[in-house]
Coordinates of C-alpha atoms in Angstrom, one line a residue:
M53 CA -105.9 49.4 170.4
K54 CA -103.2 47.0 172.0
Q55 CA -102.4 44.0 169.9
L56 CA -102.8 40.7 172.4
K57 CA -99.5 39.4 173.8
A58 CA -99.2 36.4 175.1
F59 CA -100.6 35.8 178.3
R60 CA -98.0 36.4 181.3
L61 CA -99.6 37.8 184.5
G62 CA -97.1 38.7 187.3
L63 CA -98.5 40.4 190.7
V64 CA -98.2 39.6 193.5
V65 CA -100.0 40.5 196.7
F66 CA -99.8 39.0 200.0
S67 CA -103.2 38.5 201.4
S68 CA -104.2 38.1 204.6
F69 CA -104.2 34.6 206.6
M70 CA -108.3 34.6 207.6
A71 CA -109.8 31.3 206.3
F72 CA -111.9 32.2 203.1
S73 CA -114.9 29.4 203.3
V74 CA -116.9 28.7 200.4
L75 CA -120.2 29.4 201.6
A76 CA -119.1 33.0 202.6
A77 CA -121.1 35.4 200.6
P78 CA -120.2 35.9 196.6
P79 CA -118.9 39.2 195.6
P80 CA -121.9 41.6 193.7
L81 CA -123.0 40.4 191.0
V82 CA -121.7 42.8 188.1
T83 CA -123.3 41.7 184.6
D84 CA -124.0 44.3 183.0
D85 CA -125.7 47.6 182.5
P86 CA -127.2 47.7 185.7
H87 CA -129.6 44.8 187.3
D88 CA -130.9 46.2 191.0
E89 CA -129.3 44.6 193.8
S90 CA -131.6 46.5 196.4
H91 CA -134.0 43.9 195.0
D92 CA -134.4 42.5 198.4
E93 CA -137.8 41.4 197.8
S94 CA -136.3 38.9 194.9
P95 CA -137.2 35.2 195.4
N96 CA -133.6 34.2 194.2
L97 CA -132.5 33.9 197.9
L98 CA -130.5 31.2 197.7
S99 CA -130.8 29.4 201.5
I100 CA -127.4 27.3 201.3
S101 CA -126.1 30.7 202.9
D102 CA -127.8 34.3 204.0
G103 CA -125.5 36.0 201.4
F104 CA -125.9 33.7 198.2
V105 CA -128.3 35.7 196.4
R106 CA -128.6 35.4 192.8
S107 CA -129.1 39.0 192.1
D108 CA -130.2 41.6 189.4
P109 CA -127.2 42.1 187.0
S110 CA -127.2 45.6 187.2
A111 CA -126.6 47.1 190.8
P112 CA -123.0 48.1 189.4
L113 CA -124.4 50.9 186.9
M114 CA -126.7 52.4 189.6
E115 CA -124.6 52.2 192.3
R116 CA -122.3 54.5 189.8
D117 CA -124.9 56.7 189.0
A118 CA -125.4 57.7 193.1
A119 CA -121.4 57.8 193.4
V120 CA -121.4 60.5 190.6
A121 CA -124.7 62.3 190.7
G122 CA -122.6 64.9 192.8
I123 CA -119.7 65.6 190.8
I124 CA -118.9 68.2 188.1
S125 CA -116.0 68.2 186.0
D126 CA -114.9 70.7 183.6
A127 CA -112.4 68.0 181.7
P128 CA -111.8 68.3 177.7
F129 CA -113.8 66.3 175.8
A130 CA -112.9 63.2 173.9
K131 CA -112.3 63.9 170.1
V132 CA -115.1 63.3 167.3
I133 CA -114.6 61.7 164.2
K134 CA -117.0 63.8 161.5
N135 CA -118.3 61.1 160.0
L136 CA -121.0 59.5 161.7
A137 CA -123.5 62.6 162.4
E138 CA -127.0 62.8 164.5
A139 CA -130.1 62.9 161.9
G140 CA -132.6 63.0 164.2
R141 CA -134.1 62.5 167.8
G142 CA -137.0 60.6 169.8
E143 CA -136.8 63.0 172.5
R144 CA -137.3 61.6 176.2
L145 CA -135.8 63.7 178.9
A146 CA -135.7 61.1 181.7
T147 CA -132.2 60.4 183.6
N148 CA -131.0 57.1 183.4
A149 CA -134.8 55.7 182.0
T150 CA -134.0 54.9 178.5
T151 CA -132.5 51.0 178.0
D152 CA -132.1 49.6 175.0
V153 CA -133.2 49.8 171.5
W154 CA -134.7 47.7 168.2
A155 CA -136.4 48.0 164.8
L156 CA -138.3 46.7 162.4
G157 CA -138.9 48.5 159.2
N158 CA -140.3 52.1 160.0
Y159 CA -141.0 52.0 163.3
A160 CA -138.1 51.8 166.4
Y161 CA -138.6 50.7 170.1
T162 CA -136.9 51.4 173.2
G163 CA -137.5 49.8 176.6
T164 CA -137.3 51.9 180.1
F165 CA -135.2 50.8 183.1
N166 CA -135.9 51.3 186.9
D167 CA -137.5 54.7 187.0
P168 CA -140.2 55.0 186.1
C169 CA -141.2 51.8 187.1
G170 CA -143.7 49.3 185.9
G171 CA -147.2 51.2 186.7
D172 CA -146.3 54.5 186.2
P173 CA -147.9 55.9 182.3
N174 CA -144.5 56.0 180.7
A175 CA -143.2 52.7 181.9
G176 CA -142.6 50.6 179.0
I177 CA -141.4 50.3 175.4
W178 CA -141.6 53.3 173.5
I179 CA -142.8 53.2 169.6
W180 CA -141.3 55.5 167.6
D181 CA -142.5 56.1 163.9
V182 CA -139.1 56.6 161.7
H183 CA -140.3 56.7 158.7
N184 CA -138.5 59.7 158.8
K185 CA -135.2 59.6 160.0
N186 CA -134.8 63.3 160.4
K187 CA -138.3 63.6 162.8
P188 CA -138.6 60.5 164.6
E189 CA -142.2 60.8 165.9
F190 CA -143.5 59.1 169.3
V191 CA -146.3 56.6 168.7
D192 CA -147.3 55.1 171.7
I193 CA -146.6 53.2 175.2
I194 CA -146.5 49.0 175.5
Q195 CA -147.3 49.5 179.2
S196 CA -144.9 47.1 181.6
P197 CA -146.1 45.1 183.6
V198 CA -147.1 46.7 187.2
G199 CA -143.5 46.4 189.2
S200 CA -141.5 45.2 186.5
R201 CA -139.0 47.1 183.9
T202 CA -138.2 46.4 180.4
N203 CA -134.6 46.1 179.6
D204 CA -134.6 44.7 176.6
V205 CA -137.1 44.8 173.8
R206 CA -136.5 42.4 169.9
V207 CA -138.9 42.1 167.3
A208 CA -139.0 40.5 163.9
S209 CA -141.1 39.2 161.0
L210 CA -141.8 35.9 161.9
S211 CA -144.3 33.5 159.9
S212 CA -146.8 34.3 162.4
G213 CA -146.5 38.0 161.8
D214 CA -144.5 40.7 163.2
I215 CA -143.1 39.9 166.7
L216 CA -142.1 41.5 169.4
V217 CA -141.0 40.1 172.8
H218 CA -139.5 42.5 175.8
S219 CA -138.0 41.1 179.2
N220 CA -139.6 41.8 182.5
E221 CA -137.3 42.2 185.4
S222 CA -138.7 43.7 188.8
C223 CA -138.2 46.9 189.9
A224 CA -141.0 47.1 192.6
G225 CA -142.1 43.3 193.4
G226 CA -143.4 42.8 189.7
P227 CA -143.3 39.4 187.8
G228 CA -140.1 38.6 185.8
G229 CA -140.0 36.3 182.5
Y230 CA -141.4 38.3 178.9
E231 CA -144.1 39.3 177.3
V232 CA -145.2 38.7 173.4
F233 CA -147.4 40.8 171.2
N234 CA -148.1 40.8 167.6
V235 CA -147.4 44.8 166.2
D236 CA -148.3 44.0 162.5
D237 CA -150.0 47.4 163.4
P238 CA -146.9 48.7 165.4
S239 CA -149.5 51.9 166.3
N240 CA -152.1 49.0 168.0
P241 CA -149.8 46.2 169.3
V242 CA -151.5 43.2 170.6
H243 CA -150.5 41.3 173.5
L244 CA -150.1 37.4 172.6
A245 CA -149.1 36.2 176.2
S246 CA -146.9 35.8 179.4
V247 CA -144.9 33.5 179.8
R248 CA -143.3 33.3 183.9
I249 CA -139.9 31.6 184.5
D250 CA -138.8 29.4 187.2
D251 CA -135.2 27.5 187.7
P252 CA -135.2 24.8 185.3
N253 CA -132.9 22.4 187.6
P254 CA -135.9 20.3 189.8
L255 CA -133.1 19.8 192.6
T256 CA -133.4 23.5 193.2
P257 CA -135.8 23.8 195.9
F258 CA -134.3 21.0 198.1
I259 CA -130.6 22.5 198.2
F260 CA -131.2 26.4 197.6
G261 CA -134.9 27.2 197.7
S262 CA -137.5 28.4 195.5
I263 CA -135.8 30.2 192.9
A264 CA -139.3 31.0 190.8
D265 CA -140.4 34.0 188.6
V266 CA -136.8 34.8 187.8
G267 CA -136.2 38.4 185.8
V268 CA -134.9 38.1 181.9
H269 CA -132.8 40.4 180.9
N270 CA -131.8 39.5 177.2
L271 CA -133.9 38.5 174.3
W272 CA -133.4 37.0 170.7
L273 CA -136.1 35.8 167.9
F274 CA -135.0 33.6 165.1
S275 CA -136.5 31.1 162.8
Q276 CA -135.8 27.2 161.1
G277 CA -137.8 27.0 158.4
A278 CA -141.2 27.4 159.6
Q279 CA -140.5 27.2 163.0
D280 CA -139.9 30.3 165.0
Y281 CA -138.3 30.7 168.3
V282 CA -137.0 33.0 171.3
G283 CA -133.8 32.6 172.8
V284 CA -133.9 33.4 176.9
T285 CA -131.4 34.8 179.2
T286 CA -132.9 34.1 182.4
E287 CA -132.0 35.1 185.8
T288 CA -132.4 31.4 187.0
L289 CA -129.2 30.1 188.7
Y290 CA -129.0 27.1 186.6
G291 CA -129.9 26.6 182.3
N292 CA -129.7 30.3 182.0
F293 CA -130.0 30.1 178.1
H294 CA -134.0 28.8 177.3
I295 CA -135.0 28.7 174.0
Y296 CA -139.1 28.6 173.3
E297 CA -141.2 27.5 170.4
I298 CA -143.2 30.3 169.5
T299 CA -144.8 29.3 165.8
D300 CA -147.9 30.4 167.7
P301 CA -147.1 33.6 169.5
A302 CA -149.4 32.9 171.6
N303 CA -148.8 29.8 173.6
P304 CA -144.8 29.8 173.9
V305 CA -143.4 26.5 174.3
L306 CA -140.5 25.8 176.5
V307 CA -138.0 23.5 173.9
S308 CA -134.6 23.3 176.2
F309 CA -132.1 25.1 178.7
W310 CA -128.5 25.0 178.7
G311 CA -126.4 26.3 181.7
A312 CA -122.3 27.2 182.1
E313 CA -122.9 24.6 184.8
E314 CA -122.7 22.0 181.8
L315 CA -119.1 23.5 181.3
F316 CA -117.9 23.2 184.8
D317 CA -119.7 19.0 184.9
Q318 CA -121.7 18.0 181.8
G319 CA -124.6 16.2 182.5
V320 CA -124.6 17.3 186.2
V321 CA -128.5 19.1 186.1
A322 CA -129.7 15.8 184.7
S323 CA -127.7 13.2 187.0
G324 CA -129.7 14.7 189.6
D325 CA -126.7 14.2 192.4
I326 CA -126.8 17.2 195.4
G327 CA -123.0 16.9 195.7
R328 CA -122.4 17.7 191.9
N329 CA -125.2 20.4 191.5
V330 CA -124.3 22.4 194.7
D331 CA -120.5 22.0 193.4
A332 CA -121.7 23.4 190.2
A333 CA -123.5 26.5 192.0
L334 CA -120.5 27.5 193.9
W335 CA -118.3 27.8 190.6
L336 CA -120.7 29.4 188.9
L337 CA -121.1 31.9 191.7
D338 CA -117.1 32.5 191.3
G339 CA -115.1 33.9 188.3
F340 CA -112.6 36.8 188.1
G341 CA -111.9 40.3 189.1
A342 CA -114.6 42.0 191.3
S343 CA -117.3 40.8 189.4
A344 CA -117.0 37.4 189.9
N345 CA -119.9 34.6 188.5
R346 CA -120.3 32.8 185.6
F347 CA -124.0 33.9 184.5
L348 CA -125.3 34.0 181.1
H349 CA -125.6 37.8 179.8
D350 CA -126.3 38.2 176.3
V351 CA -127.3 35.9 173.3
T352 CA -127.3 36.2 169.8
I353 CA -128.5 33.7 167.4
T354 CA -127.2 33.2 163.0
A355 CA -130.2 34.4 160.6
D356 CA -130.2 30.8 159.6
G357 CA -130.8 30.0 163.7
T358 CA -128.4 27.4 164.1
R359 CA -125.7 28.5 165.9
A360 CA -126.2 30.6 169.4
Y361 CA -123.5 32.8 170.9
L362 CA -123.6 33.3 174.6
A363 CA -121.4 36.1 176.2
N364 CA -121.9 34.0 179.8
W365 CA -119.5 36.4 181.4
D366 CA -117.1 34.9 183.1
A367 CA -117.1 31.3 181.6
G368 CA -116.4 33.7 178.4
L369 CA -117.7 33.4 175.0
V370 CA -120.2 29.9 174.7
L371 CA -120.8 28.8 171.1
L372 CA -123.9 26.6 170.4
D373 CA -125.2 24.7 168.2
I374 CA -128.9 24.4 168.2
S375 CA -129.3 23.2 164.8
D376 CA -131.5 20.8 166.9
P377 CA -133.3 23.5 169.1
A378 CA -133.9 20.8 171.9
N379 CA -130.8 19.2 172.0
P380 CA -127.9 22.5 172.1
Q381 CA -124.5 21.4 171.6
V382 CA -121.1 23.1 173.3
V383 CA -118.9 23.7 169.8
S384 CA -115.9 25.7 171.8
V385 CA -115.3 28.0 174.9
A386 CA -113.4 31.4 174.1
L387 CA -112.0 32.3 177.4
D388 CA -109.4 35.5 177.7
P389 CA -106.4 33.8 178.9
A390 CA -105.5 37.4 180.3
N391 CA -108.3 37.8 181.9
G392 CA -109.1 41.0 180.6
S393 CA -105.4 42.0 180.1
L394 CA -105.9 45.6 181.8
D395 CA -108.1 45.0 184.4
G396 CA -108.0 41.2 185.5
E397 CA -111.8 40.5 184.4
V398 CA -113.6 38.6 182.0
N399 CA -117.1 40.1 181.7
S400 CA -118.2 38.7 178.5
H401 CA -121.0 41.0 178.2
S402 CA -122.3 41.2 174.8
V403 CA -121.5 39.1 171.4
W404 CA -121.9 39.3 167.7
P405 CA -120.9 38.0 164.6
S406 CA -119.8 38.3 161.3
E407 CA -121.8 37.2 158.2
D408 CA -119.5 34.4 157.7
G409 CA -118.9 33.3 161.1
T410 CA -114.8 33.7 161.1
I411 CA -114.8 37.5 163.4
V412 CA -116.4 37.7 166.5
V413 CA -116.6 40.7 168.3
E414 CA -117.2 40.3 172.1
G415 CA -118.0 43.6 174.5
E416 CA -116.6 43.1 178.0
E417 CA -118.4 45.7 180.6
D418 CA -116.7 46.4 183.5
F419 CA -118.3 49.0 186.2
S420 CA -115.0 48.7 188.7
A421 CA -112.7 51.2 187.4
W422 CA -111.4 54.1 189.1
E423 CA -111.3 52.9 192.1
A424 CA -109.6 54.5 195.0
T425 CA -105.6 53.8 195.4
V426 CA -103.6 52.7 198.0
A427 CA -100.1 53.9 198.9
P428 CA -97.3 51.7 197.9
G429 CA -94.3 50.3 199.1
N430 CA -92.8 47.4 201.6
V431 CA -93.2 44.5 199.3
T432 CA -89.5 43.7 197.9
F433 CA -88.4 40.8 196.1
G434 CA -84.9 39.3 196.1
N435 CA -82.6 42.4 195.3
G436 CA -84.8 44.4 197.4
N437 CA -86.3 46.7 194.3
P438 CA -90.4 46.8 194.6
I439 CA -91.7 45.3 191.6
P440 CA -94.2 47.1 189.6
G441 CA -98.0 47.1 190.1
V442 CA -97.5 46.0 193.8
M443 CA -99.4 47.8 196.1
A444 CA -98.7 47.4 199.8
A445 CA -101.8 47.9 202.3
T446 CA -101.7 47.5 206.0
S447 CA -101.2 45.0 208.1
T448 CA -103.6 42.9 209.9
G449 CA -103.0 40.5 213.2
D450 CA -100.7 38.1 211.6
A451 CA -101.1 38.8 208.0
F452 CA -100.1 41.5 205.6
E453 CA -102.4 42.7 203.2
A454 CA -101.8 44.4 200.0
S455 CA -103.7 45.0 196.8
Q456 CA -103.0 44.5 192.9
T457 CA -103.1 47.0 190.0
G458 CA -104.2 44.7 187.8
N459 CA -101.5 45.4 185.2
G460 CA -99.8 42.3 183.5
G461 CA -96.0 41.0 183.2
F462 CA -94.3 38.4 184.1
I463 CA -92.3 38.7 186.8
T464 CA -89.1 36.8 188.1
A465 CA -86.8 37.0 191.4
S466 CA -84.2 35.4 193.0
S467 CA -86.1 35.9 196.4
V468 CA -89.1 36.6 198.1
E469 CA -89.4 38.8 201.0
V470 CA -91.8 40.7 203.0
T471 CA -90.0 44.0 204.5
S472 CA -92.2 45.0 206.9
G473 CA -95.0 44.5 208.8
P474 CA -96.4 41.4 211.4
L475 CA -95.1 38.8 208.6
T476 CA -91.4 40.4 208.2
G477 CA -89.2 37.6 206.6
S478 CA -92.2 35.1 206.4
V479 CA -92.4 32.2 203.8
F480 CA -94.5 31.0 202.2
G481 CA -94.4 27.2 201.6
A482 CA -96.3 25.4 199.3
N483 CA -96.1 21.7 201.3
E484 CA -96.6 23.4 204.7
F485 CA -99.0 25.9 204.3
S486 CA -102.2 25.5 206.4
G487 CA -104.1 28.7 206.8
N488 CA -104.2 28.7 210.4
N489 CA -102.6 32.2 211.0
V490 CA -99.5 30.6 211.4
P491 CA -96.4 32.4 210.0
L492 CA -94.3 29.5 208.3
G493 CA -91.1 30.2 208.7
E494 CA -88.5 33.2 208.3
G495 CA -85.8 34.1 205.6
S496 CA -86.5 34.2 201.9
Y497 CA -87.4 32.1 199.4
A498 CA -86.0 31.4 195.8
G499 CA -87.9 31.3 192.4
N500 CA -90.0 32.5 189.9
F501 CA -93.6 33.6 190.3
V502 CA -96.0 31.8 188.1
W503 CA -99.6 32.9 188.1
I504 CA -102.0 29.9 188.2
G505 CA -105.2 31.3 188.3
Q506 CA -107.7 30.6 191.5
A507 CA -106.3 26.7 192.0
C508 CA -109.1 25.6 193.4
N509 CA -110.1 21.9 193.6
G510 CA -111.2 21.4 189.3
D511 CA -109.9 24.6 188.2
P512 CA -107.6 24.9 185.3
I513 CA -103.5 25.4 186.2
L514 CA -103.4 28.7 183.5
N515 CA -99.8 28.5 183.4
P516 CA -97.5 25.7 183.8
L517 CA -94.9 25.4 186.9
G518 CA -91.4 24.6 187.0
A519 CA -90.0 22.8 190.1
G520 CA -89.6 25.2 193.2
D521 CA -91.4 27.7 191.3
I522 CA -93.7 30.3 193.1
A523 CA -97.3 29.9 192.7
V524 CA -99.4 33.3 192.8
V525 CA -102.8 32.3 192.9
R526 CA -105.9 34.3 193.5
R527 CA -108.1 34.3 196.7
G528 CA -111.7 33.1 197.3
A529 CA -113.8 30.5 196.4
C530 CA -112.2 27.8 198.2
S531 CA -109.6 27.2 201.4
F532 CA -105.8 28.8 201.4
A533 CA -105.4 25.2 202.1
E534 CA -106.9 23.6 199.1
K535 CA -105.1 26.4 196.9
S536 CA -101.8 25.2 198.6
V537 CA -102.1 21.5 198.1
N538 CA -102.9 22.3 194.5
A539 CA -100.0 24.5 193.8
S540 CA -97.6 22.0 195.7
N541 CA -98.9 19.3 193.6
E542 CA -98.3 21.0 190.4
G543 CA -94.3 21.8 191.9
A544 CA -94.5 24.6 193.7
G545 CA -92.3 25.6 196.2
A546 CA -94.1 28.3 197.8
I547 CA -97.4 30.1 197.4
V548 CA -98.6 33.7 197.3
V549 CA -101.9 34.5 197.4
T550 CA -103.1 37.6 196.2
N551 CA -106.4 39.8 197.2
N552 CA -109.2 40.2 195.2
N553 CA -109.2 44.1 195.4
T554 CA -107.8 45.7 192.8
I555 CA -106.5 49.5 192.7
S556 CA -107.3 52.3 190.2
T557 CA -108.3 50.0 187.0
P558 CA -109.3 50.6 183.6
W559 CA -112.7 50.4 182.3
S560 CA -113.2 48.0 179.6
G561 CA -113.5 47.4 175.7
I562 CA -113.9 45.1 173.2
R563 CA -112.1 41.7 172.2
I564 CA -112.0 40.7 168.4
W565 CA -112.4 36.6 167.9
N566 CA -110.7 34.5 164.9
Y567 CA -113.3 31.9 164.5
S568 CA -111.7 30.7 161.7
D569 CA -111.9 27.7 162.8
P570 CA -114.9 27.4 165.5
A571 CA -113.8 24.7 167.6
N572 CA -110.9 26.4 168.3
P573 CA -111.3 30.1 168.3
E574 CA -108.4 32.6 168.8
L575 CA -108.3 35.8 170.7
A576 CA -106.9 38.1 167.6
S577 CA -106.9 41.3 169.6
I578 CA -108.5 43.9 171.8
F579 CA -109.6 47.2 171.1
D580 CA -110.0 50.4 174.0
T581 CA -111.2 53.4 173.5
E582 CA -108.7 56.3 175.6
C583 CA -110.7 56.8 177.8
S584 CA -112.2 53.2 178.7
A585 CA -108.0 52.8 179.2
S586 CA -107.7 55.2 181.0
T587 CA -107.1 54.2 185.0
A588 CA -108.7 57.6 186.0
P589 CA -110.6 60.6 184.9
G590 CA -109.1 63.9 183.6
G591 CA -107.5 64.7 180.3
N592 CA -110.5 63.8 177.6
C593 CA -112.0 61.6 180.4
D594 CA -115.0 63.5 182.1
A595 CA -115.1 62.1 185.9
R596 CA -118.7 61.5 185.8
G597 CA -119.1 59.0 183.0
T598 CA -118.9 55.8 182.2
Y599 CA -116.3 53.9 179.5
S600 CA -117.4 50.7 179.8
S601 CA -118.6 49.2 176.2
H602 CA -122.0 48.4 176.7
N603 CA -123.4 46.4 173.6
V604 CA -122.0 45.3 169.7
L605 CA -123.5 44.5 166.8
V606 CA -121.5 43.5 163.7
E607 CA -122.2 44.1 159.5
T608 CA -120.8 42.7 156.7
S609 CA -120.7 44.8 153.8
G610 CA -118.7 44.0 151.1
N611 CA -115.1 43.1 152.0
K612 CA -115.8 44.9 155.0
V613 CA -116.8 43.7 158.1
K614 CA -117.9 46.9 161.1
A615 CA -118.2 46.6 164.5
Y616 CA -120.8 49.5 166.1
I617 CA -120.5 49.9 169.7
S618 CA -122.9 51.5 172.1
W619 CA -120.0 52.8 174.3
Y620 CA -121.9 54.8 177.6
S621 CA -120.3 58.3 177.7
D622 CA -117.6 57.5 174.5
G623 CA -120.7 57.3 172.3
V624 CA -121.2 55.5 169.5
V625 CA -118.1 54.1 168.5
V626 CA -117.7 52.0 164.8
V627 CA -114.5 50.0 164.4
D628 CA -113.6 48.5 161.4
V629 CA -112.7 44.7 162.2
T630 CA -112.0 43.7 158.6
N631 CA -108.5 42.6 160.0
P632 CA -109.5 41.2 163.4
Y633 CA -105.8 41.4 164.5
A634 CA -105.6 45.3 163.3
P635 CA -108.9 47.2 164.2
V636 CA -109.4 50.7 163.5
E637 CA -111.8 53.1 164.9
V638 CA -113.3 54.6 161.8
A639 CA -116.4 56.5 163.3
R640 CA -117.6 58.0 166.3
Y641 CA -120.6 60.0 167.7
H642 CA -119.9 61.6 170.9
R643 CA -121.1 64.9 172.4
A644 CA -120.3 66.9 174.9
G645 CA -120.9 70.2 177.2
A646 CA -123.3 72.5 178.5
E647 CA -125.4 73.0 175.7
F648 CA -125.6 69.0 174.6
E649 CA -126.4 67.7 178.4
A650 CA -129.4 70.6 178.2
E651 CA -130.4 68.8 175.1
N652 CA -130.1 65.1 176.4
G653 CA -131.1 65.6 179.9
G654 CA -127.4 64.7 180.8
I655 CA -124.5 63.7 180.1
Q656 CA -123.9 61.1 176.9
D657 CA -124.8 57.7 177.9
I658 CA -125.0 55.6 175.5
W659 CA -127.0 52.0 176.2
G660 CA -128.5 50.4 173.1
I661 CA -127.7 49.8 169.3
Y662 CA -129.2 48.9 165.8
K663 CA -127.9 49.7 162.2
V664 CA -130.4 49.0 159.5
P665 CA -129.2 46.5 157.1
N666 CA -127.3 47.9 154.3
E667 CA -128.1 51.5 155.1
P668 CA -126.1 53.8 156.8
W669 CA -129.1 54.5 159.3
I670 CA -127.9 53.6 163.1
Y671 CA -130.2 53.9 165.5
A672 CA -129.0 54.4 169.5
S673 CA -130.3 55.1 172.9
D674 CA -129.0 57.1 175.7
R675 CA -130.2 56.6 178.9
N676 CA -131.4 60.3 179.4
G677 CA -131.8 61.7 176.0
G678 CA -134.0 58.8 174.4
L679 CA -133.8 57.6 170.8
Y680 CA -130.8 59.2 168.0
I681 CA -130.7 58.6 164.5
L682 CA -127.4 58.3 163.1
K683 CA -126.1 58.7 159.4
E684 CA -122.5 56.6 158.8
Y685 CA -121.0 58.8 155.6
G686 CA -118.0 57.8 153.9
S687 CA -114.5 59.0 155.0
G688 CA -113.5 61.8 155.4
S689 CA -116.1 65.0 157.3
A690 CA -119.6 64.2 158.0
K691 CA -122.2 67.1 156.5
K692 CA -124.8 67.4 159.0
G693 CA -127.0 64.6 159.3
K694 CA -129.9 66.3 157.4
N695 CA -128.3 66.7 154.3

């Protein structure tokens, strides 16, 4: 666990002078679990540029699966806290096949990823009878639409009965949207409706071309009195959060939509202004770090159905008042001021509030960890000493490129100087910089380094500049000249542009927020496991593992608030967040070794998490092994789950 300190990012890397157009292809979209970027048949091509694609969010996980498929590791395994024990298994030995898990009463439901894809008899929602927690039994499969996968599943008791919804995302040209079932009799689900979703912005076809029949990544069922609803995370460009009324579940009706573009330019979609809408789209397609975008990933809605917490990737956590579902209103935005502290990412992926809403746990997801590193050297400041965290790369034409470690720390220096390469002695003066591949002078420049963010028009200046300070800005999304002008307007005497590349960064953990004042959330602390904080495999961290946090669930019991996290190869991690400023791990389920891998169909890879309210039972879905039922015990060593 790392107590959060005031944000001061130091770290400078010299970028190439190569102009970077806002219409260049954006970086791969990294939002969550996996979304398959091999989706070339997806209709979501944005015609403003051949490279503009609102892609399926799961490609990074799939790419990592492929990259580590042949790696064998004999590293020691993580420590196991023994007050969380396995009670029963719902075995499904299929590599990378199982997705999310949810439960209602005596039945649990797990989804299916890309392979097998819809049309295969094993693709879809697996139904498990969990009357006996020690011996869950397979019941049946709700088949996926042909060519689609079922990433997410939710089930709840509503006014019309027990209702199940599952998401559709194309894995072989199939439909998007979601399906609605009645599961009053879980052994005999009754299909009620299929919903297909297009981009809700009427200008979209004229600006970007058709964005139709898009995937749905996550869902949430909720009620307000006698009215029932489903909140939907859509893979549209605009308006990623849709609310449908399903009081008549056979006839879902779209009530409203909202998207993070409203944070950039309130009223932009309703304005009908093409220029404003293009600017908003460019902002959505950019963000922080390796996986730069501001699209919605997941949503959790309060029990009374009046507040929606949106994990909006690089837009941060958005709290909406949905007491009028037809008119969502922004209450606040919680954005990690350090962009992830350790790795320069935000990647708001999952979210869950405590019962009274005063504590909110946010899961970050990151698949850009454990990248190859480059050799240090050749960049010095002032007194000639290398600055910790600056890694020099190679000279390219008239430019000197380098990469950033991503670690924090505030850097001050009396001067800045490049000591090798074609730009030796060059100075980047904010008032002169044009971005035209021309070195701007010789010698050194005196000033303090101040990280100000991306510095494009409309972007916030993250830290105030003193007169003559050296502005450190992140490359991308607008021209160097635009960044230079904005830095100069803030008082900078020089500008240094950081490359987008990071090196050997860690994975990601959870952020714990103080929402005592919902309009002004405060980041209390962040929590990482040993392996999610590690910048390289080894020790207790298996080189084959994925050590990002994934999904989170929070339960309030008495005076305790605990977060239950599915943490991929770290297993199931339970963290006491009663004091949000001092989170403490209190339980973990982690298994490894040859015997377990044979039983599990591969290494531990926990994706989904569900907690039976006010009971010790936890359901976890393993991507390789299917359903696990765990029992939480009090402090001390656990007995075997079957006891």
